[in-house]
Coordinates of C-alpha atoms (C1' of nucleotides) in Angstrom, one line a residue:
Chain A
M4 CA 34.6 -2.7 11.9
T5 CA 31.3 -2.8 13.7
C6 CA 29.0 -5.8 13.9
I7 CA 26.5 -4.1 11.6
E8 CA 29.2 -3.3 9.0
Q9 CA 30.1 -6.9 8.9
F10 CA 26.6 -7.9 8.2
T11 CA 26.4 -5.3 5.5
R12 CA 29.6 -6.6 3.9
E13 CA 28.5 -10.2 4.1
I14 CA 25.1 -9.5 2.5
R15 CA 26.7 -7.6 -0.4
Q16 CA 29.4 -10.2 -0.9
R17 CA 26.7 -12.8 -1.4
G18 CA 25.0 -10.7 -4.1
Y19 CA 22.2 -9.2 -2.0
R20 CA 21.5 -5.6 -1.1
M21 CA 21.6 -3.8 2.2
T22 CA 18.5 -1.8 2.4
P23 CA 17.3 0.6 5.1
Q24 CA 14.7 -2.0 6.1
R25 CA 17.3 -4.8 6.6
L26 CA 19.6 -2.4 8.4
A27 CA 16.9 -1.4 10.8
V28 CA 16.0 -5.0 11.6
L29 CA 19.6 -5.9 12.2
Q30 CA 20.1 -2.9 14.5
I31 CA 17.0 -3.8 16.5
L32 CA 18.2 -7.4 17.0
H33 CA 21.6 -6.1 17.8
Q34 CA 20.2 -4.5 21.0
G35 CA 20.3 -8.1 22.3
G36 CA 17.4 -10.3 23.5
H37 CA 14.6 -11.9 21.7
F38 CA 12.0 -10.2 19.5
S39 CA 8.9 -11.4 17.8
P40 CA 8.1 -10.2 14.3
G41 CA 5.5 -7.8 15.7
E42 CA 8.0 -6.3 18.2
V43 CA 10.6 -5.9 15.4
Y44 CA 7.9 -4.2 13.3
E45 CA 6.9 -1.8 16.1
Q46 CA 10.5 -0.6 16.4
A47 CA 11.3 -0.7 12.7
R48 CA 8.4 1.6 11.8
H49 CA 10.0 4.4 13.7
A50 CA 13.4 3.9 12.1
V51 CA 12.0 3.4 8.6
P52 CA 8.6 5.1 8.2
G53 CA 6.4 3.2 5.8
V54 CA 7.9 -0.2 6.4
T55 CA 5.3 -2.9 6.5
E56 CA 4.8 -6.1 8.5
A57 CA 5.2 -8.1 5.3
T58 CA 8.7 -6.7 4.8
V59 CA 9.6 -7.4 8.4
Y60 CA 8.5 -11.0 8.0
R61 CA 10.4 -11.4 4.8
T62 CA 13.5 -9.7 6.2
L63 CA 13.6 -12.0 9.2
E64 CA 13.1 -15.0 7.0
F65 CA 15.8 -13.8 4.7
L66 CA 18.3 -13.3 7.5
E67 CA 17.5 -16.6 9.0
E68 CA 18.1 -18.5 5.8
R69 CA 21.5 -16.8 5.6
Q70 CA 22.2 -17.9 9.2
M71 CA 22.5 -14.3 10.4
V72 CA 19.7 -14.7 12.8
V73 CA 18.1 -17.7 14.6
S74 CA 14.6 -18.1 15.8
A75 CA 12.9 -20.1 18.5
R76 CA 9.3 -20.8 19.2
A77 CA 8.1 -19.5 22.5
R78 CA 5.6 -21.3 24.6
D79 CA 2.9 -18.8 23.7
G80 CA 3.4 -19.5 20.0
R81 CA 5.4 -16.3 19.1
L82 CA 8.5 -16.9 17.0
L83 CA 11.3 -15.0 18.6
Y84 CA 14.4 -13.9 16.7
E85 CA 17.9 -13.0 17.8
L86 CA 21.3 -12.5 16.2
A87 CA 23.0 -15.8 15.5
G88 CA 26.2 -17.1 16.9
H89 CA 25.6 -17.0 20.6
T90 CA 24.8 -20.3 22.3
H91 CA 22.8 -19.8 25.5
H92 CA 20.0 -21.4 27.5
H93 CA 17.2 -20.0 29.7
L94 CA 14.9 -20.9 32.5
L95 CA 11.6 -19.3 32.1
C96 CA 9.1 -18.9 34.9
R97 CA 5.7 -19.7 33.6
A98 CA 4.0 -17.7 36.3
C99 CA 5.8 -14.3 36.3
G100 CA 7.7 -14.6 33.0
R101 CA 11.1 -14.1 34.6
M102 CA 13.9 -15.4 32.5
V103 CA 17.3 -16.4 33.8
Q104 CA 20.3 -17.5 31.9
I105 CA 21.9 -20.8 32.8
D106 CA 25.4 -22.1 32.6
H107 CA 25.5 -23.9 29.4
A108 CA 28.4 -26.2 30.3
L109 CA 25.9 -28.3 32.2
I110 CA 23.5 -28.6 29.2
D111 CA 26.2 -29.0 26.6
E112 CA 27.6 -32.1 28.4
V113 CA 24.2 -33.8 28.2
L114 CA 23.8 -32.7 24.6
R115 CA 27.1 -34.3 23.7
Q116 CA 25.9 -37.5 25.4
L117 CA 22.6 -37.4 23.5
E118 CA 24.4 -36.9 20.3
A119 CA 26.7 -39.8 21.0
T120 CA 24.0 -42.3 21.9
S121 CA 21.5 -41.2 19.2
G122 CA 23.7 -40.3 16.2
F123 CA 21.7 -37.1 15.9
R124 CA 23.5 -33.8 15.4
L125 CA 21.6 -31.4 17.6
D126 CA 20.9 -27.8 17.0
A127 CA 20.3 -26.7 20.5
T128 CA 22.0 -23.3 20.5
H129 CA 19.2 -21.9 22.5
L130 CA 17.0 -24.0 24.8
T131 CA 14.4 -22.8 27.1
F132 CA 13.2 -24.8 30.1
S133 CA 10.0 -23.7 31.7
G134 CA 9.0 -24.0 35.4
L135 CA 8.3 -22.0 38.5
C136 CA 10.9 -19.6 40.0
P137 CA 11.5 -19.7 43.8
E138 CA 9.2 -16.7 44.4
C139 CA 6.3 -18.0 42.5
Q140 CA 6.7 -21.4 44.2
R141 CA 6.1 -19.7 47.5
K142 CA 3.1 -17.8 46.2
E143 CA 1.6 -21.0 44.8
D144 CA 2.3 -23.1 47.9
K145 CA 0.6 -20.6 50.2
P146 CA -2.3 -19.0 48.4
Chain B
M21 CA -11.9 -49.6 35.2
T22 CA -10.7 -48.3 31.9
C23 CA -8.7 -45.2 31.6
I24 CA -11.6 -43.3 30.0
E25 CA -13.9 -44.4 32.7
Q26 CA -11.5 -42.9 35.2
F27 CA -11.6 -39.6 33.4
T28 CA -15.3 -39.6 33.3
R29 CA -15.5 -40.2 37.0
E30 CA -12.9 -37.5 37.8
I31 CA -14.8 -35.0 35.6
R32 CA -18.1 -35.7 37.3
Q33 CA -16.6 -35.7 40.8
R34 CA -15.4 -32.2 40.2
G35 CA -18.9 -31.1 39.2
Y36 CA -18.5 -31.0 35.5
R37 CA -20.2 -33.1 32.8
M38 CA -19.0 -35.8 30.6
T39 CA -20.3 -35.0 27.1
P40 CA -19.9 -36.9 23.8
Q41 CA -17.6 -34.2 22.7
R42 CA -15.3 -34.5 25.7
L43 CA -15.4 -38.3 25.5
A44 CA -14.4 -38.2 21.8
V45 CA -11.5 -35.9 22.5
L46 CA -10.2 -38.1 25.3
Q47 CA -10.5 -41.2 23.2
I48 CA -8.6 -39.6 20.4
L49 CA -5.8 -38.5 22.7
H50 CA -5.9 -42.0 24.3
Q51 CA -4.6 -43.5 21.0
G52 CA -1.3 -42.1 22.1
G53 CA 1.0 -39.5 20.5
H54 CA 0.5 -35.8 19.9
F55 CA -2.3 -34.1 18.3
S56 CA -2.9 -30.5 17.2
P57 CA -6.4 -29.0 17.7
G58 CA -7.0 -29.3 14.0
E59 CA -6.1 -33.0 14.0
V60 CA -8.3 -33.6 17.0
Y61 CA -11.1 -31.8 15.2
E62 CA -10.6 -33.9 12.1
Q63 CA -11.1 -37.1 14.0
A64 CA -13.7 -35.8 16.4
R65 CA -16.1 -34.8 13.6
H66 CA -16.4 -38.4 12.6
A67 CA -17.2 -39.6 16.1
V68 CA -19.5 -36.6 16.9
P69 CA -21.0 -35.2 13.7
G70 CA -21.7 -31.5 14.1
V71 CA -18.9 -30.9 16.6
T72 CA -17.1 -27.6 15.9
E73 CA -13.6 -26.4 16.1
A74 CA -14.6 -24.0 18.8
T75 CA -15.7 -26.9 20.9
V76 CA -12.5 -28.8 20.3
Y77 CA -10.4 -25.8 21.4
R78 CA -12.6 -25.2 24.5
T79 CA -12.4 -28.9 25.3
L80 CA -8.6 -29.1 25.1
E81 CA -8.3 -26.0 27.2
F82 CA -10.7 -27.4 29.7
L83 CA -8.9 -30.7 30.0
E84 CA -5.5 -28.9 30.3
E85 CA -6.7 -26.7 33.1
R86 CA -7.8 -29.8 34.9
Q87 CA -4.4 -31.4 34.3
M88 CA -5.8 -34.2 32.3
V89 CA -3.9 -33.3 29.2
V90 CA -0.7 -31.4 28.6
S91 CA 0.3 -29.3 25.6
A92 CA 3.6 -28.4 24.1
R93 CA 4.4 -26.0 21.4
A94 CA 6.0 -27.5 18.2
R95 CA 8.7 -25.8 16.3
D96 CA 6.2 -25.0 13.5
G97 CA 3.9 -23.3 15.9
R98 CA 1.3 -25.9 16.3
L99 CA 0.1 -26.6 19.9
L100 CA 0.3 -30.4 20.4
Y101 CA -1.8 -32.1 23.1
E102 CA -1.5 -35.5 24.7
L103 CA -2.8 -37.2 27.8
A104 CA -1.0 -36.2 30.9
G105 CA 1.0 -38.2 33.3
H106 CA 3.6 -39.6 31.1
T107 CA 7.1 -38.1 31.3
H108 CA 9.2 -38.6 28.1
H109 CA 11.5 -36.7 25.8
H110 CA 12.2 -36.7 22.1
L111 CA 14.7 -36.0 19.5
L112 CA 13.1 -34.5 16.3
C113 CA 14.9 -34.5 13.0
R114 CA 14.3 -31.1 11.5
A115 CA 14.8 -32.5 7.9
C116 CA 12.7 -35.6 7.7
G117 CA 10.5 -35.1 10.8
R118 CA 11.5 -38.4 12.4
M119 CA 11.0 -38.6 16.1
V120 CA 12.8 -40.9 18.5
Q121 CA 12.3 -41.3 22.2
I122 CA 15.2 -40.8 24.4
D123 CA 16.2 -42.3 27.7
H124 CA 14.9 -39.8 30.3
A125 CA 17.3 -40.8 33.0
L126 CA 19.9 -38.8 31.3
I127 CA 17.8 -35.7 31.0
D128 CA 16.3 -36.0 34.5
E129 CA 19.7 -36.0 36.1
V130 CA 20.4 -32.6 34.4
L131 CA 17.1 -31.3 35.3
R132 CA 17.7 -32.1 39.0
Q133 CA 21.0 -30.3 38.8
L134 CA 19.3 -27.3 37.2
E135 CA 16.7 -27.2 39.9
A136 CA 19.3 -27.4 42.6
T137 CA 21.4 -24.5 41.3
S138 CA 18.6 -22.2 40.2
G139 CA 15.9 -22.9 42.8
F140 CA 13.3 -23.3 39.9
R141 CA 10.9 -26.1 40.0
L142 CA 10.9 -27.3 36.4
D143 CA 8.0 -28.7 34.4
A144 CA 9.9 -30.6 31.7
T145 CA 7.7 -33.6 31.5
H146 CA 8.1 -33.5 27.8
L147 CA 11.1 -31.9 26.1
T148 CA 11.9 -32.0 22.4
F149 CA 15.4 -31.4 21.1
S150 CA 15.7 -30.7 17.4
G151 CA 18.6 -31.7 15.1
L152 CA 19.5 -33.8 12.2
C153 CA 19.2 -37.6 12.3
P154 CA 22.2 -39.7 11.0
E155 CA 20.5 -40.3 7.6
C156 CA 19.8 -36.7 6.9
Q157 CA 23.3 -35.7 8.0
R158 CA 24.6 -37.9 5.2
K159 CA 22.3 -36.4 2.7
E160 CA 23.2 -32.9 3.8
D161 CA 27.0 -33.5 3.8
K162 CA 27.0 -34.9 0.3
P163 CA 24.4 -33.1 -1.8
Chain C
dA23 C1' 20.4 -0.2 -16.4
dT24 C1' 18.4 -4.1 -14.1
dA25 C1' 17.5 -7.4 -10.9
dA26 C1' 16.5 -7.4 -6.1
dT27 C1' 13.5 -5.6 -2.9
dT28 C1' 9.6 -3.2 -1.1
dG29 C1' 4.6 -1.5 -0.3
dC30 C1' 0.1 -2.3 -0.8
dA31 C1' -3.9 -5.0 -0.5
dA32 C1' -6.0 -9.1 -0.3
dA33 C1' -6.0 -13.9 1.0
dT34 C1' -5.2 -17.6 4.2
dA35 C1' -4.9 -20.0 8.5
dC36 C1' -5.6 -20.3 13.2
dT37 C1' -7.9 -19.2 17.4
dT38 C1' -11.3 -16.7 20.3
dT39 C1' -15.8 -14.8 21.6
dG40 C1' -20.9 -13.7 22.5
dC41 C1' -25.1 -15.5 22.7
dA42 C1' -29.1 -18.3 22.3
dG43 C1' -30.4 -23.0 22.5
dT44 C1' -29.4 -27.8 24.2
dA45 C1' -28.7 -31.6 27.2
dC46 C1' -26.3 -33.7 31.3
dG47 C1' -27.0 -35.2 35.9
Chain D
dC19 C1' -35.0 -28.6 36.5
dG20 C1' -31.0 -25.8 36.5
dT21 C1' -26.7 -24.8 34.9
dA22 C1' -22.9 -26.5 32.3
dC23 C1' -22.0 -27.0 27.8
dT24 C1' -22.3 -26.6 22.6
dG25 C1' -23.2 -24.8 17.9
dC26 C1' -23.2 -21.0 15.1
dA27 C1' -21.5 -17.0 13.2
dA28 C1' -18.6 -13.4 13.5
dA29 C1' -14.5 -11.1 15.0
dG30 C1' -9.6 -11.0 16.0
dT31 C1' -4.8 -12.1 15.2
dA32 C1' -0.9 -13.7 12.9
dT33 C1' 1.3 -14.7 8.7
dT34 C1' 1.7 -15.2 3.6
dT35 C1' 1.2 -13.9 -1.2
dG36 C1' 0.8 -11.6 -6.0
dC37 C1' 2.0 -7.8 -8.3
dA38 C1' 3.4 -3.3 -9.7
dA39 C1' 6.5 0.3 -8.3
dT40 C1' 10.8 1.5 -6.3
dT41 C1' 15.7 1.4 -5.4
dA42 C1' 20.5 -0.4 -4.4
dT43 C1' 24.4 -1.4 -6.9

DNA sequence: ATAATTGCAAATACTTTGCAGTACG
DNA sequence: CGTACTGCAAAGTATTTGCAATTAT
């Protein structure tokens, strides 16, 4: 059973409906990566002519409430969505925008320590640290 | 010399002007804590009648470009500003909004490791991890 | 059939911009 | 006095909402 079929089954089991709009949004997110509502809309309008921004916003919200997608706020204010269930962390270069994945063993160890000392239960399935990548450091140091 | 006098001097030395509007914004941020542009505006309008949102936005941007304030994007999308030069990290409870400071020795160690393995130079003067505080965990576990 | 879901259109909130007048140094 | 800066008003962008029509089950 494909990933999308599983989502369909899960949505129906919970008493909701699988619509072309929801399917399209799930397929878009299933490509992998992060998408803002605007980006999802841009793609969705090709798959489902006539779909509106309002529907995309409502669909993403719906899917997030049911834990099928997660969102994170980007530095520029955009809310980025991706399929849930996949813990990973990034480094983001603030100059060129390059993103690299980082080993999450390193992070997870610290998160566990933080949880132990604070009593908090942390979300942190998707952290982003911003900085300057090696290349942009060179450009900035010798302008 | 007070902190505010130092800012005044620095601004003038760089060829800019210290205006009542800039002074008010600096004094507001000097209270400590984080403020969104809207919050800064609400306070500034009492200190400087007639000040506009546009001026507040421009002032915060101006001060950030000159490294006198730093901003961070909150989970809800608001851009929060504070005076620069003060490294610290928070845990934020996503249910009740409580914020607690955390020991940054723990974080800084990981940041150094990340920088070493990635070659990035990280900003990270102000990280926020979100999660559930102990109290809200109890409420959520037994509803 | 019927309740969930969507499209439409308007409202809201936030942020940015051009320009003419003001005031800091 | 000259230019940096501000106020005003308007535009731009992102997101949300009410409601009637549609559609998945």
